[in-house]
PDB file of C-alpha atoms in Angstrom:
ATOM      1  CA  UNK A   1      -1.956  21.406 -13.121  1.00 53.00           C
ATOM      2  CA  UNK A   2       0.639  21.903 -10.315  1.00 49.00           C
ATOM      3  CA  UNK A   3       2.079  18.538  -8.460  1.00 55.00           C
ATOM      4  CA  UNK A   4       2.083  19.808  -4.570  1.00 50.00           C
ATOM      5  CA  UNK A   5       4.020  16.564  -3.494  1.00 52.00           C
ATOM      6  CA  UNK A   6       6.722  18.769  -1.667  1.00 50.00           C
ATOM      7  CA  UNK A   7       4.295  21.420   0.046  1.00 50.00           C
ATOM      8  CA  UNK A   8       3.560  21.013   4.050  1.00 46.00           C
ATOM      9  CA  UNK A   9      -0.042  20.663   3.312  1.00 57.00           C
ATOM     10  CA  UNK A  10       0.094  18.027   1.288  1.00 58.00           C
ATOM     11  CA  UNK A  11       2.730  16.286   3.131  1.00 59.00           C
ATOM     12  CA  UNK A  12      -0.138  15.260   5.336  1.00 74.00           C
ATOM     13  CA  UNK A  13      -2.392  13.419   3.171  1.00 80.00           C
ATOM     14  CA  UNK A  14       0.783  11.697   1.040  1.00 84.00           C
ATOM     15  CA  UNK A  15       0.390   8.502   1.515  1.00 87.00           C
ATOM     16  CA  UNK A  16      -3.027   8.074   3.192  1.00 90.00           C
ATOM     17  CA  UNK A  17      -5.223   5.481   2.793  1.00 93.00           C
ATOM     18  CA  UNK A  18      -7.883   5.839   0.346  1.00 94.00           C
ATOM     19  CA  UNK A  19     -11.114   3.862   0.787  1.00 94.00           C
ATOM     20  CA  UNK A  20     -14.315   3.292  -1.670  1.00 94.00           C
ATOM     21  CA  UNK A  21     -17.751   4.168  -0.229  1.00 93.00           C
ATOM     22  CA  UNK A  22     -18.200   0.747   1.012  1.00 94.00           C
ATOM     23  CA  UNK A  23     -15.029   0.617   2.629  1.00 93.00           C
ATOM     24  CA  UNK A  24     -12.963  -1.063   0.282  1.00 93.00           C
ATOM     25  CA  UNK A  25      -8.891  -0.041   0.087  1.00 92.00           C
ATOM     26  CA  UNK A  26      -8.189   1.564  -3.380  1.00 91.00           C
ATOM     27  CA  UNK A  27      -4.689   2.384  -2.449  1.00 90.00           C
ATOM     28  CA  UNK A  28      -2.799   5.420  -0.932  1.00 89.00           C
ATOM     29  CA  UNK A  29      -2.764   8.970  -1.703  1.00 90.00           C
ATOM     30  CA  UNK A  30       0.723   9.509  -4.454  1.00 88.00           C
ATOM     31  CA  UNK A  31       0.380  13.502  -4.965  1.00 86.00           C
ATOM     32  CA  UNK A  32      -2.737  16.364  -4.954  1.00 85.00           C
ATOM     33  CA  UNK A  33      -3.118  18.375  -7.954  1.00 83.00           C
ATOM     34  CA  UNK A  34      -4.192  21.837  -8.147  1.00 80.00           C
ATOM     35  CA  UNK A  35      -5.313  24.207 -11.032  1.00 76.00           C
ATOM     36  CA  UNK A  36      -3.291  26.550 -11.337  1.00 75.00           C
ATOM     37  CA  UNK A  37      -5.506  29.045 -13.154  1.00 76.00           C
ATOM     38  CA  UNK A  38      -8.324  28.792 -10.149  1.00 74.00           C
ATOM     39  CA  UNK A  39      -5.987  28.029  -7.096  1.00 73.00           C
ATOM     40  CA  UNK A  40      -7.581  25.179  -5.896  1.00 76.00           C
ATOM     41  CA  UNK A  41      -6.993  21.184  -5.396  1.00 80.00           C
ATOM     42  CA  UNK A  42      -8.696  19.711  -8.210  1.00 86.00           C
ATOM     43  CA  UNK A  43      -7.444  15.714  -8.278  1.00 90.00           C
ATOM     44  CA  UNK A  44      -6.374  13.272  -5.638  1.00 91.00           C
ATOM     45  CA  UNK A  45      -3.541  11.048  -7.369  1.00 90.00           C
ATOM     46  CA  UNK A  46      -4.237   7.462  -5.748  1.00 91.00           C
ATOM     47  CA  UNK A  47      -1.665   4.756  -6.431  1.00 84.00           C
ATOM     48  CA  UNK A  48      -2.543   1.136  -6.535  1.00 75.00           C
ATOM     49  CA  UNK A  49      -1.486  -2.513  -7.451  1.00 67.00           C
ATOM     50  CA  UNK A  50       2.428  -2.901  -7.998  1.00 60.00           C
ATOM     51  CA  UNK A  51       4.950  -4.222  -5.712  1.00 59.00           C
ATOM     52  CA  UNK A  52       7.044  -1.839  -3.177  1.00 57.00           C
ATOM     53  CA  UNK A  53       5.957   1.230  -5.153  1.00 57.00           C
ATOM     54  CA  UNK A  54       6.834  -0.792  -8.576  1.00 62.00           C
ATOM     55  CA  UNK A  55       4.457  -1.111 -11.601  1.00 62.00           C
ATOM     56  CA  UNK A  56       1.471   0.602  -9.369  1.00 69.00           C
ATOM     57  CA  UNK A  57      -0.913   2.285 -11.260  1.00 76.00           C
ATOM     58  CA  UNK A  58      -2.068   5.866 -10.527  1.00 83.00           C
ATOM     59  CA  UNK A  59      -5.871   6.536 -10.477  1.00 89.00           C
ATOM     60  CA  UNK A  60      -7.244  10.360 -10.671  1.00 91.00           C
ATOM     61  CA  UNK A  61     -10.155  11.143  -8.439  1.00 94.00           C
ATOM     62  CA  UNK A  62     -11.490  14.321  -8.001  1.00 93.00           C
ATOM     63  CA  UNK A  63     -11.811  16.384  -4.774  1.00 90.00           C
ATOM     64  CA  UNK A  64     -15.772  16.753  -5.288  1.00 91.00           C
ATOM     65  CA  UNK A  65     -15.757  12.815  -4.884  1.00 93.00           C
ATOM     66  CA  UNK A  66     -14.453  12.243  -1.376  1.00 90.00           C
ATOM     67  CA  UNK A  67     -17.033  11.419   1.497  1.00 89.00           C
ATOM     68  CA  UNK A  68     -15.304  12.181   4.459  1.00 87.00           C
ATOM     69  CA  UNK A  69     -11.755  12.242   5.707  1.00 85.00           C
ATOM     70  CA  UNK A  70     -11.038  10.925   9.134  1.00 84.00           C
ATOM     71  CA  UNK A  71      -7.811   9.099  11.053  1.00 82.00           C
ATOM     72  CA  UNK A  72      -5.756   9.474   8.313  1.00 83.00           C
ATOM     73  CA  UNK A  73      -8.181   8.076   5.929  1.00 90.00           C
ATOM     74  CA  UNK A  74      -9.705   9.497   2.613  1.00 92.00           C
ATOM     75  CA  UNK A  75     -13.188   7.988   1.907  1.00 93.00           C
ATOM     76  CA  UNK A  76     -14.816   8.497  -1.840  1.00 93.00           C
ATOM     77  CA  UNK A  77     -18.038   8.378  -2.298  1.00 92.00           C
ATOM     78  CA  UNK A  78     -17.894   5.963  -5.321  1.00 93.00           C
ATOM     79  CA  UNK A  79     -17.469   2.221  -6.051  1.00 93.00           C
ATOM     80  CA  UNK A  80     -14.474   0.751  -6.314  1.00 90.00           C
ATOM     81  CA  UNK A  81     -15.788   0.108  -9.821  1.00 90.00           C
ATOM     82  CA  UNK A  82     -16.114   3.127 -10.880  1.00 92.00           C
ATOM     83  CA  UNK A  83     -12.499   4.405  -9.910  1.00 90.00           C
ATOM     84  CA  UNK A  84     -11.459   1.162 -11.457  1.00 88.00           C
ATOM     85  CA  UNK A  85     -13.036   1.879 -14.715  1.00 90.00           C
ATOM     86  CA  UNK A  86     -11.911   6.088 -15.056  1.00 92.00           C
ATOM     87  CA  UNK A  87     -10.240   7.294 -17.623  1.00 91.00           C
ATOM     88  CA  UNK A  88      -7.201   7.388 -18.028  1.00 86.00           C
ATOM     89  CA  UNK A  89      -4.467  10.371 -18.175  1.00 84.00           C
ATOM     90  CA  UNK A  90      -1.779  10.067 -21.165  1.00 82.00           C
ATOM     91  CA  UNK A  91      -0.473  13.294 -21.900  1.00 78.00           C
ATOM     92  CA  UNK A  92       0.461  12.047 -25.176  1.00 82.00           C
ATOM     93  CA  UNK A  93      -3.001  11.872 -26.320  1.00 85.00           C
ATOM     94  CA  UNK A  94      -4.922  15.284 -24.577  1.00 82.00           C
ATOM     95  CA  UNK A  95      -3.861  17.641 -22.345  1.00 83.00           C
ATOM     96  CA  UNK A  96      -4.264  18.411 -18.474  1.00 81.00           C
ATOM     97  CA  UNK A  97      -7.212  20.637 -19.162  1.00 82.00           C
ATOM     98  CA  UNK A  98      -9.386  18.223 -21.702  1.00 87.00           C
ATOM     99  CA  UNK A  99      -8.717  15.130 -19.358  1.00 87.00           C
ATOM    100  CA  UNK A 100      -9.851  16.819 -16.278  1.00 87.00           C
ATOM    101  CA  UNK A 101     -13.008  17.574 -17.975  1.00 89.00           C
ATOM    102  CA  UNK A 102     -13.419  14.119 -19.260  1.00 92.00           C
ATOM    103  CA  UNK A 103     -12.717  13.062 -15.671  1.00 92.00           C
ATOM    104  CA  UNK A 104     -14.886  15.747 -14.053  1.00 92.00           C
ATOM    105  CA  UNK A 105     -18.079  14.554 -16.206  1.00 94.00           C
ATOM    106  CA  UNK A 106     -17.259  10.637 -15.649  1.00 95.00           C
ATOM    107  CA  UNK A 107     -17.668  11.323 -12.018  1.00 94.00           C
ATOM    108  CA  UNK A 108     -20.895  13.529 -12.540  1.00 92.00           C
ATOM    109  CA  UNK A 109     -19.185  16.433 -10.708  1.00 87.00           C
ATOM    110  CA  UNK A 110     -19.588  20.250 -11.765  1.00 68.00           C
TER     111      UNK A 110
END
């Protein structure tokens, strides 16, 4: 997976608001991730909780999930509870590849 933090393209969506289904802010948009292998954004990082960008937690979401993007706003199809509750990435204990299928098949996407 490839960070695209720096590109122009993602510099637009850095830092957008990201919403649940029912409207509910999850947090803001930290980085996109794209597969390297395929070419194609395959995770929205979304940072939450924390104070002034300390002790926030980073949530992975993938692309398949959002709704609908509009006025700087990224909507996901989802509950709040069910972002709350995804796994986890620790690349200590699986790599890129094994978590994004974990991920992928959490949040019934193909």
């Amino acid at each position: 997976m490839i960070r695209l933090s720096r590109s122009a393209p993602a510099a637009r969506v850095i830092g957008c608001r990201v919403t649940d289904r029912d409207g509910n802010t999850l947090g803001t948009v930290e980085d996109l991730l794209v597969d390297s292998d395929a070419g194609r954004f395959r995770l929205i990082s979304v940072e939450h909780g924390g104070v002034t960008g300390f002790g926030a937690t980073p949530s992975f979401i993938p692309v398949e999930a959002v709704y609908g993007v509009a006025g700087g706003e990224i909507r996901i199809g989802r509950p709040s509870g069910q972002v709350a509750d995804a796994p986890l990435y620790d690349p200590s204990r699986m790599g890129a590849g094994e978590f994004c299928e974990r991920l992928y098949g959490y949040y019934g996407c193909a």
